[in-house]
Amino acid sequence: MLRPKIPTMPTPTGLVTPPAVVEPTAVVQHHPTPAPAPVASTRPTVQLTPGAVLALVSGGTAVVLVVGAVLVSMLLAVAVTGASVAVCAVVIRSLIASQHRR
């Protein structure tokens, strides 16, 4: 009932040509050409001046400080939200408990 149906390959209907005979070819050895000598780069090298190094260091420091401030503020927002939810839960619990006493 749940057996897979295996497809059958159709038989060829036209003229069938025999496979072509492949003749072996002679092996020819080539002598490897020498690799070209490396060419010196014409690009200018990067030269860092003391002013550029100072700018890079101050820029990196600014990025680290800004990212740190953003992460600390997000952590503080999560902590304040958690504390306010906890206070709300305590208030609601006390209101429900006082309602049962009456």
Short mmCIF file of C-alpha atoms in Angstrom, two decimals, residues 12-91:
data_model
loop_
_atom_site.label_atom_id
_atom_site.label_comp_id
_atom_site.label_asym_id
_atom_site.label_seq_id
_atom_site.Cartn_x
_atom_site.Cartn_y
_atom_site.Cartn_z
CA PRO A 12 15.54 4.11 -26.84
CA THR A 13 13.18 4.47 -29.79
CA GLY A 14 15.48 5.81 -32.54
CA LEU A 15 18.70 4.65 -34.14
CA VAL A 16 21.40 3.98 -31.59
CA THR A 17 24.98 4.78 -32.58
CA PRO A 18 27.82 2.76 -31.07
CA PRO A 19 30.21 4.65 -28.82
CA ALA A 20 33.16 6.29 -30.54
CA VAL A 21 36.58 4.67 -30.22
CA VAL A 22 39.14 6.87 -28.50
CA GLU A 23 42.67 6.60 -29.82
CA PRO A 24 45.51 7.17 -27.32
CA THR A 25 47.60 10.23 -28.01
CA ALA A 26 51.33 10.71 -27.56
CA VAL A 27 52.56 12.37 -24.37
CA VAL A 28 54.63 15.47 -25.08
CA GLN A 29 56.77 16.88 -22.31
CA HIS A 30 57.14 20.63 -22.11
CA HIS A 31 59.95 22.33 -20.28
CA PRO A 32 58.57 24.67 -17.59
CA THR A 33 59.24 28.33 -18.18
CA PRO A 34 60.95 30.17 -15.33
CA ALA A 35 58.70 32.31 -13.16
CA PRO A 36 59.05 36.05 -13.72
CA ALA A 37 60.99 37.96 -11.10
CA PRO A 38 58.77 39.81 -8.59
CA VAL A 39 58.29 43.45 -9.47
CA ALA A 40 58.65 46.06 -6.76
CA SER A 41 55.33 47.65 -5.81
CA THR A 42 54.78 51.16 -7.09
CA ARG A 43 52.16 51.94 -4.44
CA PRO A 44 53.21 54.46 -1.85
CA THR A 45 53.77 53.06 1.61
CA VAL A 46 51.64 54.36 4.46
CA GLN A 47 53.64 56.64 6.68
CA LEU A 48 52.14 57.54 10.04
CA THR A 49 53.14 60.86 11.43
CA PRO A 50 52.91 61.55 15.17
CA GLY A 51 49.84 63.69 14.52
CA ALA A 52 48.11 60.87 12.61
CA VAL A 53 48.89 58.38 15.37
CA LEU A 54 47.49 60.78 17.96
CA ALA A 55 44.34 61.27 15.88
CA LEU A 56 43.87 57.50 15.52
CA VAL A 57 44.33 56.89 19.23
CA SER A 58 41.97 59.70 20.24
CA GLY A 59 39.36 58.54 17.69
CA GLY A 60 39.55 54.96 18.97
CA THR A 61 39.25 56.16 22.56
CA ALA A 62 36.20 58.25 21.69
CA VAL A 63 34.52 55.30 19.99
CA VAL A 64 35.18 53.03 22.99
CA LEU A 65 33.82 55.63 25.41
CA VAL A 66 30.66 56.24 23.37
CA VAL A 67 29.94 52.53 22.95
CA GLY A 68 30.58 51.96 26.66
CA ALA A 69 28.22 54.79 27.62
CA VAL A 70 25.49 53.40 25.37
CA LEU A 71 25.86 49.89 26.81
CA VAL A 72 25.84 51.16 30.41
CA SER A 73 22.75 53.26 29.76
CA MET A 74 20.95 50.27 28.25
CA LEU A 75 21.88 48.16 31.29
CA LEU A 76 20.64 50.92 33.59
CA ALA A 77 17.36 51.12 31.67
CA VAL A 78 16.83 47.37 32.06
CA ALA A 79 17.61 47.58 35.79
CA VAL A 80 15.19 50.48 36.35
CA THR A 81 12.47 48.69 34.39
CA GLY A 82 12.96 45.52 36.42
CA ALA A 83 12.81 47.43 39.70
CA SER A 84 9.64 49.26 38.69
CA VAL A 85 7.98 45.99 37.63
CA ALA A 86 8.94 44.49 41.00
CA VAL A 87 7.44 47.46 42.87
CA CYS A 88 4.26 47.21 40.80
CA ALA A 89 4.03 43.48 41.59
CA VAL A 90 4.37 44.14 45.34
CA VAL A 91 1.70 46.86 45.25
#
